[in-house]
mmCIF file of C-alpha atoms and ligand atoms in Angstrom:
data_model
loop_
_atom_site.group_PDB
_atom_site.id
_atom_site.type_symbol
_atom_site.label_atom_id
_atom_site.label_comp_id
_atom_site.label_asym_id
_atom_site.label_seq_id
_atom_site.Cartn_x
_atom_site.Cartn_y
_atom_site.Cartn_z
ATOM 1 C CA MET A 145 53.093 24.872 -8.130
ATOM 2 C CA THR A 146 51.334 27.279 -5.780
ATOM 3 C CA ASP A 147 53.765 29.702 -4.212
ATOM 4 C CA THR A 148 51.401 32.184 -2.580
ATOM 5 C CA ILE A 149 48.219 31.407 -0.678
ATOM 6 C CA SER A 150 45.854 33.636 1.275
ATOM 7 C CA ILE A 151 43.714 32.199 4.026
ATOM 8 C CA THR A 152 41.429 33.579 6.727
ATOM 9 C CA ARG A 153 43.565 34.706 9.674
ATOM 10 C CA PRO A 154 44.278 31.612 11.820
ATOM 11 C CA ASP A 155 43.880 31.059 15.572
ATOM 12 C CA ASP A 156 45.923 28.878 17.905
ATOM 13 C CA TRP A 157 43.620 26.719 20.038
ATOM 14 C CA HIS A 158 46.320 25.608 22.517
ATOM 15 C CA ILE A 159 49.402 27.599 23.521
ATOM 16 C CA HIS A 160 51.582 28.261 26.579
ATOM 17 C CA LEU A 161 52.645 31.901 26.953
ATOM 18 C CA ARG A 162 54.160 31.457 30.456
ATOM 19 C CA ASP A 163 54.467 34.559 32.626
ATOM 20 C CA GLY A 164 56.917 37.105 34.043
ATOM 21 C CA GLN A 165 59.830 38.158 31.815
ATOM 22 C CA ALA A 166 59.039 35.521 29.178
ATOM 23 C CA LEU A 167 55.533 36.840 28.535
ATOM 24 C CA LYS A 168 56.562 39.729 26.291
ATOM 25 C CA ASP A 169 58.475 37.355 23.995
ATOM 26 C CA THR A 170 55.813 34.665 23.739
ATOM 27 C CA THR A 171 53.038 37.250 23.304
ATOM 28 C CA LYS A 172 55.001 38.906 20.508
ATOM 29 C CA ASP A 173 55.369 35.592 18.661
ATOM 30 C CA VAL A 174 51.747 34.490 19.005
ATOM 31 C CA SER A 175 50.382 37.882 17.994
ATOM 32 C CA ARG A 176 52.478 38.029 14.819
ATOM 33 C CA TYR A 177 49.547 36.613 12.838
ATOM 34 C CA MET A 178 47.260 34.601 15.132
ATOM 35 C CA GLY A 179 43.871 36.275 15.632
ATOM 36 C CA ARG A 180 43.124 34.542 18.922
ATOM 37 C CA ALA A 181 44.661 31.850 21.075
ATOM 38 C CA ILE A 182 43.538 29.558 23.853
ATOM 39 C CA ILE A 183 45.978 30.328 26.671
ATOM 40 C CA MET A 184 46.978 27.407 28.871
ATOM 41 C CA PRO A 185 46.694 28.065 32.636
ATOM 42 C CA ASN A 186 49.544 25.840 33.910
ATOM 43 C CA LEU A 187 51.461 28.703 35.488
ATOM 44 C CA VAL A 188 53.320 28.544 38.806
ATOM 45 C CA PRO A 189 50.997 28.849 40.737
ATOM 46 C CA PRO A 190 48.289 27.772 38.248
ATOM 47 C CA ALA A 191 45.362 30.001 37.210
ATOM 48 C CA THR A 192 42.686 28.192 39.218
ATOM 49 C CA ASN A 193 40.171 30.953 39.817
ATOM 50 C CA THR A 194 38.465 33.806 38.024
ATOM 51 C CA GLU A 195 40.563 36.551 39.638
ATOM 52 C CA ASN A 196 43.992 35.176 38.853
ATOM 53 C CA THR A 197 42.922 34.126 35.352
ATOM 54 C CA LEU A 198 41.666 37.650 34.596
ATOM 55 C CA ALA A 199 44.841 39.156 36.086
ATOM 56 C CA TYR A 200 46.832 36.921 33.712
ATOM 57 C CA TYR A 201 44.629 38.117 30.825
ATOM 58 C CA ASP A 202 45.548 41.714 31.685
ATOM 59 C CA ARG A 203 49.276 40.905 31.800
ATOM 60 C CA ILE A 204 49.055 39.300 28.344
ATOM 61 C CA LYS A 205 47.095 42.267 26.958
ATOM 62 C CA SER A 206 49.766 44.656 28.204
ATOM 63 C CA HIS A 207 52.371 42.934 25.985
ATOM 64 C CA ILE A 208 50.435 42.787 22.702
ATOM 65 C CA PRO A 209 52.416 44.813 20.158
ATOM 66 C CA GLU A 210 50.793 47.875 18.649
ATOM 67 C CA GLY A 211 48.929 47.153 15.427
ATOM 68 C CA SER A 212 47.951 43.634 16.458
ATOM 69 C CA ASN A 213 44.330 42.779 17.275
ATOM 70 C CA PHE A 214 45.335 39.548 18.986
ATOM 71 C CA GLU A 215 42.842 38.401 21.611
ATOM 72 C CA PRO A 216 43.709 35.884 24.349
ATOM 73 C CA LEU A 217 40.963 33.364 25.206
ATOM 74 C CA MET A 218 41.443 32.301 28.796
ATOM 75 C CA VAL A 219 41.205 28.897 30.454
ATOM 76 C CA LEU A 220 40.540 27.955 34.074
ATOM 77 C CA TYR A 221 42.784 25.255 35.579
ATOM 78 C CA LEU A 222 40.578 22.549 37.153
ATOM 79 C CA THR A 223 41.531 21.164 40.558
ATOM 80 C CA ASN A 224 39.783 18.611 42.784
ATOM 81 C CA LYS A 225 38.149 21.570 44.495
ATOM 82 C CA THR A 226 36.855 23.654 41.568
ATOM 83 C CA SER A 227 33.260 24.520 42.468
ATOM 84 C CA PRO A 228 30.276 24.893 40.110
ATOM 85 C CA GLU A 229 29.988 28.489 41.372
ATOM 86 C CA GLU A 230 33.556 29.238 40.253
ATOM 87 C CA ILE A 231 32.820 27.732 36.823
ATOM 88 C CA LYS A 232 29.746 29.925 36.361
ATOM 89 C CA LYS A 233 31.554 33.020 37.615
ATOM 90 C CA ALA A 234 34.491 32.429 35.272
ATOM 91 C CA TYR A 235 32.336 31.759 32.213
ATOM 92 C CA ALA A 236 30.159 34.807 32.896
ATOM 93 C CA THR A 237 33.195 37.073 32.426
ATOM 94 C CA GLY A 238 33.098 36.311 28.682
ATOM 95 C CA LYS A 239 36.907 36.097 28.729
ATOM 96 C CA ILE A 240 37.275 32.600 30.206
ATOM 97 C CA VAL A 241 35.876 30.238 27.601
ATOM 98 C CA ALA A 242 37.104 26.849 28.775
ATOM 99 C CA ALA A 243 38.430 24.857 31.707
ATOM 100 C CA LYS A 244 41.373 22.494 31.565
ATOM 101 C CA LEU A 245 41.624 18.982 32.909
ATOM 102 C CA TYR A 246 45.195 18.065 33.784
ATOM 103 C CA PRO A 247 45.321 14.610 35.342
ATOM 104 C CA ALA A 248 47.560 15.293 38.381
ATOM 105 C CA GLY A 249 51.197 14.633 37.477
ATOM 106 C CA ALA A 250 50.565 14.087 33.742
ATOM 107 C CA THR A 251 52.672 16.983 32.426
ATOM 108 C CA THR A 252 54.453 20.287 33.175
ATOM 109 C CA ASN A 253 52.937 22.092 36.209
ATOM 110 C CA SER A 254 50.087 19.623 36.613
ATOM 111 C CA ASP A 255 50.700 18.808 40.286
ATOM 112 C CA SER A 256 47.588 20.763 41.305
ATOM 113 C CA GLY A 257 45.562 18.873 38.696
ATOM 114 C CA VAL A 258 42.749 16.404 39.165
ATOM 115 C CA THR A 259 43.402 13.084 40.939
ATOM 116 C CA ASP A 260 40.040 11.484 40.061
ATOM 117 C CA VAL A 261 37.596 12.884 37.470
ATOM 118 C CA LYS A 262 34.656 11.921 39.691
ATOM 119 C CA LEU A 263 35.776 14.747 41.983
ATOM 120 C CA ILE A 264 35.130 17.340 39.268
ATOM 121 C CA TYR A 265 31.708 15.992 38.242
ATOM 122 C CA PRO A 266 29.914 18.962 39.894
ATOM 123 C CA ALA A 267 32.165 21.355 37.937
ATOM 124 C CA LEU A 268 31.631 19.399 34.687
ATOM 125 C CA LYS A 269 27.876 19.490 35.230
ATOM 126 C CA ALA A 270 28.030 23.290 35.554
ATOM 127 C CA MET A 271 30.207 23.511 32.430
ATOM 128 C CA GLN A 272 27.755 21.412 30.446
ATOM 129 C CA GLU A 273 24.919 23.672 31.606
ATOM 130 C CA VAL A 274 26.538 26.986 30.661
ATOM 131 C CA GLY A 275 28.398 25.790 27.537
ATOM 132 C CA MET A 276 31.944 26.132 28.847
ATOM 133 C CA LYS A 277 34.355 23.895 26.914
ATOM 134 C CA LEU A 278 36.406 21.165 28.563
ATOM 135 C CA LEU A 279 40.012 20.898 27.361
ATOM 136 C CA VAL A 280 41.791 17.676 28.197
ATOM 137 C CA HIS A 281 45.393 16.587 28.520
ATOM 138 C CA GLY A 282 44.618 12.953 27.748
ATOM 139 C CA GLU A 283 47.128 10.697 29.455
ATOM 140 C CA ILE A 284 46.885 8.086 32.202
ATOM 141 C CA THR A 285 49.280 8.899 35.028
ATOM 142 C CA ASP A 286 49.933 5.508 36.695
ATOM 143 C CA SER A 287 53.707 5.175 36.811
ATOM 144 C CA HIS A 288 53.635 1.505 35.780
ATOM 145 C CA ILE A 289 51.883 2.297 32.476
ATOM 146 C CA ASP A 290 54.303 2.616 29.548
ATOM 147 C CA ILE A 291 54.669 6.245 28.484
ATOM 148 C CA PHE A 292 53.857 5.346 24.856
ATOM 149 C CA ASP A 293 50.513 3.773 25.922
ATOM 150 C CA ARG A 294 49.270 6.505 28.234
ATOM 151 C CA GLU A 295 47.143 8.395 25.706
ATOM 152 C CA ALA A 296 45.400 5.323 24.264
ATOM 153 C CA LEU A 297 44.554 3.993 27.744
ATOM 154 C CA PHE A 298 43.194 7.385 28.813
ATOM 155 C CA LEU A 299 40.590 7.156 26.045
ATOM 156 C CA GLU A 300 39.039 3.945 27.334
ATOM 157 C CA GLN A 301 39.611 4.416 31.068
ATOM 158 C CA VAL A 302 38.762 8.100 31.536
ATOM 159 C CA LEU A 303 37.458 9.914 28.476
ATOM 160 C CA SER A 304 34.948 7.392 27.223
ATOM 161 C CA PRO A 305 33.025 7.180 30.539
ATOM 162 C CA LEU A 306 33.247 10.972 30.987
ATOM 163 C CA ILE A 307 31.711 11.624 27.574
ATOM 164 C CA LYS A 308 28.926 9.126 28.290
ATOM 165 C CA ASP A 309 28.141 10.878 31.571
ATOM 166 C CA PHE A 310 28.208 14.375 29.974
ATOM 167 C CA PRO A 311 26.898 13.896 26.411
ATOM 168 C CA ASN A 312 26.292 17.635 25.893
ATOM 169 C CA LEU A 313 29.642 18.840 27.215
ATOM 170 C CA LYS A 314 31.905 20.168 24.471
ATOM 171 C CA VAL A 315 35.270 18.453 24.825
ATOM 172 C CA VAL A 316 38.592 19.080 23.086
ATOM 173 C CA LEU A 317 41.112 16.287 23.325
ATOM 174 C CA GLU A 318 44.271 18.373 23.202
ATOM 175 C CA HIS A 319 47.462 17.718 21.237
ATOM 176 C CA ILE A 320 46.529 14.217 20.064
ATOM 177 C CA THR A 321 49.428 11.931 19.187
ATOM 178 C CA THR A 322 47.923 8.571 18.216
ATOM 179 C CA LYS A 323 45.800 6.863 15.579
ATOM 180 C CA ASP A 324 43.734 5.664 18.556
ATOM 181 C CA SER A 325 42.775 9.270 19.333
ATOM 182 C CA VAL A 326 41.990 10.077 15.695
ATOM 183 C CA ASP A 327 39.674 7.050 15.533
ATOM 184 C CA PHE A 328 38.164 7.864 18.930
ATOM 185 C CA VAL A 329 37.365 11.473 18.018
ATOM 186 C CA ASN A 330 35.953 10.426 14.651
ATOM 187 C CA ALA A 331 33.624 7.982 16.393
ATOM 188 C CA GLN A 332 32.085 10.663 18.669
ATOM 189 C CA ASN A 333 29.368 13.225 17.918
ATOM 190 C CA GLU A 334 30.094 16.874 17.060
ATOM 191 C CA ASN A 335 30.680 17.765 20.729
ATOM 192 C CA VAL A 336 34.095 16.075 20.672
ATOM 193 C CA ALA A 337 37.039 17.512 18.737
ATOM 194 C CA ALA A 338 40.844 17.508 18.851
ATOM 195 C CA THR A 339 43.798 19.818 18.358
ATOM 196 C CA ILE A 340 46.965 18.673 16.573
ATOM 197 C CA THR A 341 50.416 20.252 16.941
ATOM 198 C CA ALA A 342 52.811 21.005 14.088
ATOM 199 C CA HIS A 343 55.573 18.950 15.691
ATOM 200 C CA HIS A 344 53.423 15.821 15.952
ATOM 201 C CA LEU A 345 52.682 16.201 12.234
ATOM 202 C CA MET A 346 56.367 16.702 11.357
ATOM 203 C CA PHE A 347 58.039 14.172 13.614
ATOM 204 C CA ASN A 348 57.815 10.688 15.069
ATOM 205 C CA ARG A 349 59.839 9.114 17.872
ATOM 206 C CA ASN A 350 62.728 8.248 15.535
ATOM 207 C CA HIS A 351 63.365 11.954 15.039
ATOM 208 C CA MET A 352 63.740 12.266 18.809
ATOM 209 C CA LEU A 353 65.674 9.079 19.573
ATOM 210 C CA ALA A 354 67.482 7.579 16.542
ATOM 211 C CA GLY A 355 71.107 8.613 16.027
ATOM 212 C CA GLY A 356 71.230 10.682 19.230
ATOM 213 C CA ILE A 357 68.705 11.998 21.726
ATOM 214 C CA ARG A 358 67.154 15.351 20.817
ATOM 215 C CA PRO A 359 65.690 16.987 23.897
ATOM 216 C CA HIS A 360 63.910 19.763 22.006
ATOM 217 C CA TYR A 361 61.611 17.139 20.453
ATOM 218 C CA TYR A 362 60.680 15.874 23.916
ATOM 219 C CA CYS A 363 57.142 16.951 24.704
ATOM 220 C CA LEU A 364 54.058 15.362 26.205
ATOM 221 C CA PRO A 365 52.234 13.386 25.035
ATOM 222 C CA ILE A 366 55.503 11.961 23.711
ATOM 223 C CA LEU A 367 56.118 11.528 19.959
ATOM 224 C CA LYS A 368 54.902 8.103 18.835
ATOM 225 C CA ARG A 369 55.823 5.724 15.989
ATOM 226 C CA ASN A 370 55.286 6.775 12.376
ATOM 227 C CA ILE A 371 51.942 4.963 11.870
ATOM 228 C CA HIS A 372 50.513 7.408 14.400
ATOM 229 C CA GLN A 373 52.168 10.382 12.726
ATOM 230 C CA ASP A 374 50.604 9.255 9.420
ATOM 231 C CA ALA A 375 47.144 9.057 11.017
ATOM 232 C CA LEU A 376 47.528 12.578 12.448
ATOM 233 C CA VAL A 377 48.596 13.971 9.062
ATOM 234 C CA LYS A 378 45.621 12.307 7.427
ATOM 235 C CA ALA A 379 43.231 13.775 10.022
ATOM 236 C CA ALA A 380 44.676 17.302 9.873
ATOM 237 C CA THR A 381 44.804 17.446 6.072
ATOM 238 C CA SER A 382 41.312 15.957 5.668
ATOM 239 C CA GLY A 383 39.649 19.292 6.373
ATOM 240 C CA ASP A 384 37.289 17.453 8.768
ATOM 241 C CA GLN A 385 35.793 19.953 11.209
ATOM 242 C CA LYS A 386 36.685 17.816 14.246
ATOM 243 C CA PHE A 387 40.394 18.612 13.894
ATOM 244 C CA PHE A 388 41.998 22.016 14.265
ATOM 245 C CA LEU A 389 45.220 23.885 14.913
ATOM 246 C CA GLY A 390 46.665 23.902 18.423
ATOM 247 C CA THR A 391 50.421 24.378 18.493
ATOM 248 C CA ASP A 392 51.036 23.444 22.135
ATOM 249 C CA SER A 393 54.001 25.768 21.758
ATOM 250 C CA ALA A 394 55.524 25.286 25.228
ATOM 251 C CA PRO A 395 58.807 27.095 25.847
ATOM 252 C CA HIS A 396 61.358 25.982 28.410
ATOM 253 C CA SER A 397 64.765 27.620 28.676
ATOM 254 C CA LYS A 398 67.660 25.995 26.787
ATOM 255 C CA ASP A 399 69.350 24.839 29.994
ATOM 256 C CA LYS A 400 66.141 23.260 31.319
ATOM 257 C CA LYS A 401 65.735 21.273 28.067
ATOM 258 C CA GLU A 402 69.382 20.302 27.567
ATOM 259 C CA ALA A 403 69.691 18.692 30.990
ATOM 260 C CA ALA A 404 70.019 15.301 32.675
ATOM 261 C CA CYS A 405 66.277 15.499 33.382
ATOM 262 C CA GLY A 406 64.936 17.783 30.658
ATOM 263 C CA CYS A 407 61.539 19.491 30.710
ATOM 264 C CA ALA A 408 58.714 18.456 28.351
ATOM 265 C CA GLY A 409 57.638 20.977 25.722
ATOM 266 C CA SER A 410 58.579 22.188 22.220
ATOM 267 C CA TYR A 411 58.589 25.794 20.991
ATOM 268 C CA THR A 412 56.879 26.442 17.636
ATOM 269 C CA ALA A 413 55.195 29.849 18.056
ATOM 270 C CA HIS A 414 57.981 31.584 16.085
ATOM 271 C CA ALA A 415 56.749 29.870 12.889
ATOM 272 C CA SER A 416 53.615 27.908 13.681
ATOM 273 C CA LEU A 417 51.570 28.557 10.537
ATOM 274 C CA GLU A 418 54.674 28.196 8.352
ATOM 275 C CA LEU A 419 55.429 24.786 9.875
ATOM 276 C CA TYR A 420 51.871 23.570 9.328
ATOM 277 C CA ALA A 421 52.018 24.929 5.753
ATOM 278 C CA GLU A 422 55.124 22.810 5.085
ATOM 279 C CA VAL A 423 53.286 19.685 6.205
ATOM 280 C CA PHE A 424 50.145 20.467 4.203
ATOM 281 C CA ASP A 425 52.271 21.330 1.153
ATOM 282 C CA ALA A 426 54.242 18.080 1.409
ATOM 283 C CA ASN A 427 50.925 16.218 1.451
ATOM 284 C CA ASN A 428 49.365 18.166 -1.454
ATOM 285 C CA ALA A 429 46.737 19.529 0.896
ATOM 286 C CA LEU A 430 47.325 23.290 0.979
ATOM 287 C CA ASP A 431 43.671 23.675 -0.003
ATOM 288 C CA LYS A 432 42.736 22.203 3.412
ATOM 289 C CA LEU A 433 45.002 24.452 5.490
ATOM 290 C CA GLU A 434 42.376 27.171 5.929
ATOM 291 C CA ALA A 435 39.790 24.749 7.337
ATOM 292 C CA PHE A 436 42.301 23.345 9.821
ATOM 293 C CA ALA A 437 43.939 26.628 10.830
ATOM 294 C CA SER A 438 41.137 29.183 10.584
ATOM 295 C CA LEU A 439 37.631 27.707 10.284
ATOM 296 C CA ASN A 440 37.197 24.468 12.249
ATOM 297 C CA GLY A 441 38.299 25.928 15.599
ATOM 298 C CA PRO A 442 35.879 28.891 15.600
ATOM 299 C CA LEU A 443 33.081 26.581 14.456
ATOM 300 C CA PHE A 444 33.647 24.303 17.452
ATOM 301 C CA TYR A 445 33.961 27.194 19.906
ATOM 302 C CA GLY A 446 30.849 28.923 18.512
ATOM 303 C CA LEU A 447 32.793 31.975 17.351
ATOM 304 C CA ASN A 448 33.047 33.683 13.983
ATOM 305 C CA PRO A 449 36.178 33.092 11.928
ATOM 306 C CA ASN A 450 38.503 36.108 11.824
ATOM 307 C CA SER A 451 37.378 38.657 9.251
ATOM 308 C CA ASP A 452 40.729 39.346 7.541
ATOM 309 C CA LYS A 453 43.328 37.230 5.757
ATOM 310 C CA VAL A 454 47.000 36.324 5.958
ATOM 311 C CA THR A 455 49.229 35.518 3.010
ATOM 312 C CA LEU A 456 51.798 32.730 2.961
ATOM 313 C CA THR A 457 54.607 32.753 0.420
ATOM 314 C CA LYS A 458 56.801 29.822 -0.532
ATOM 315 C CA GLN A 459 60.112 31.345 0.440
ATOM 316 C CA SER A 460 62.998 29.903 2.459
ATOM 317 C CA TRP A 461 64.300 31.493 5.630
ATOM 318 C CA THR A 462 66.579 30.205 8.350
ATOM 319 C CA THR A 463 65.277 29.705 11.881
ATOM 320 C CA PRO A 464 67.483 31.390 14.502
ATOM 321 C CA ASN A 465 69.463 28.983 16.728
ATOM 322 C CA THR A 466 67.871 30.507 19.810
ATOM 323 C CA LEU A 467 65.215 33.088 20.586
ATOM 324 C CA PRO A 468 64.898 35.313 23.652
ATOM 325 C CA LEU A 469 62.695 34.002 26.462
ATOM 326 C CA GLY A 470 62.811 36.686 29.132
ATOM 327 C CA ASP A 471 66.256 36.475 30.722
ATOM 328 C CA ASP A 472 66.806 33.064 29.081
ATOM 329 C CA GLN A 473 66.947 31.573 25.614
ATOM 330 C CA VAL A 474 64.622 29.051 23.989
ATOM 331 C CA VAL A 475 65.717 26.698 21.211
ATOM 332 C CA PRO A 476 62.858 26.723 18.690
ATOM 333 C CA ILE A 477 61.822 23.750 16.546
ATOM 334 C CA LYS A 478 63.844 23.799 13.286
ATOM 335 C CA SER A 479 66.552 25.784 15.076
ATOM 336 C CA GLY A 480 69.295 26.635 12.545
ATOM 337 C CA GLU A 481 67.330 24.946 9.731
ATOM 338 C CA ASP A 482 65.400 26.350 6.808
ATOM 339 C CA ILE A 483 61.628 26.763 6.796
ATOM 340 C CA HIS A 484 60.133 27.001 3.322
ATOM 341 C CA TRP A 485 57.053 29.121 3.870
ATOM 342 C CA LEU A 486 56.745 32.622 5.279
ATOM 343 C CA VAL A 487 53.860 34.768 6.466
ATOM 344 C CA LYS A 488 54.659 38.323 5.486
HETATM 345 N N1 NCD B 246 53.311 19.656 26.026
HETATM 346 C C1 NCD B 246 54.331 19.667 26.858
HETATM 347 O O1 NCD B 246 55.228 18.821 26.721
HETATM 348 N N2 NCD B 246 54.453 20.586 27.844
HETATM 349 C C2 NCD B 246 53.488 21.580 28.222
HETATM 350 C C3 NCD B 246 52.337 21.022 29.000
HETATM 351 C C4 NCD B 246 51.323 20.273 28.178
HETATM 352 O O2 NCD B 246 50.723 20.824 27.265
HETATM 353 O O3 NCD B 246 51.094 19.078 28.434
HETATM 354 C C5 NCD B 246 54.213 22.656 29.059
HETATM 355 O O4 NCD B 246 53.541 23.451 29.693
HETATM 356 O O5 NCD B 246 55.447 22.691 29.023
HETATM 357 ZN ZN1 ZN B 247 49.160 18.815 27.719
HETATM 358 ZN ZN1 ZN B 248 50.152 22.260 26.196
#
């Protein structure tokens, strides 16, 4: 039995740090051992231009604890009106590495998102030219489409034609939740990759809905049935370079989650690498954790892996019931339960 492993310092390729009072707490958690993270721009109001995205970068930087070399990688929020000029200006800063496609209404703070991808074709053309990555929340938004089918339908109705029209655009299908997405990504060339969250590896919809409804497991895309969970575990633990770590850690205050109409998003940044390590360990794949957490992401983004290491020890510790989130509290995943790995 392995009880200590050292891997290249990991990065988180999809996280929500929020803003305001919460930012010091989320920044502290992500910078505990992540080298870099792709910072989601779905703020209120969203980070839709170079100026407000760089201002957000500065606010994050001001909260990074001393001794941490954590570097935020920024993302521009695409709207129907994002111009090719704005894309080029943002990418030229060197700090904004990607732009995010939120289909309007698909998820938290996506109301300013894109109503028809054809409207952003000029922006996508500019992104393809300069090498800026496209990050996608992949769900159809028509209200009559069943929530469990929205990701799979997005692949055929939106993503497939988009990839055909922009074959050289580098695309990350974010937080995939279905076998359909695993198969889709595997069938594409090296320009198409996917991030996978820890909670979609650990849970399926039974965990959320059987024997009582658990609002802290409610996130988008929603947890699916276990055949999908199995496909995600297989993809993540394969070591295949198309799949890498993206926690989608997305805090909402306790009262906004435990409500008649609760917000979508699960908080995992307090223990992200430890949670992934549990899954890889349970599947006898700890030898693939480094590829997934530390190597495949940089390879896709054209960056070097981090130059130092982190050490994980098999050691149990109890997750706090709640963690501070500015003036509020967030209930983390595994709240009050034991986690069996620890990064020292
Ligand atoms: N994943 C979620 O359920 N929520 C995210 C938005 C997102 O990543 O879709 C959030 O910002 O709260
Ligand atoms: Zn999303
Ligand atoms: Zn997200």
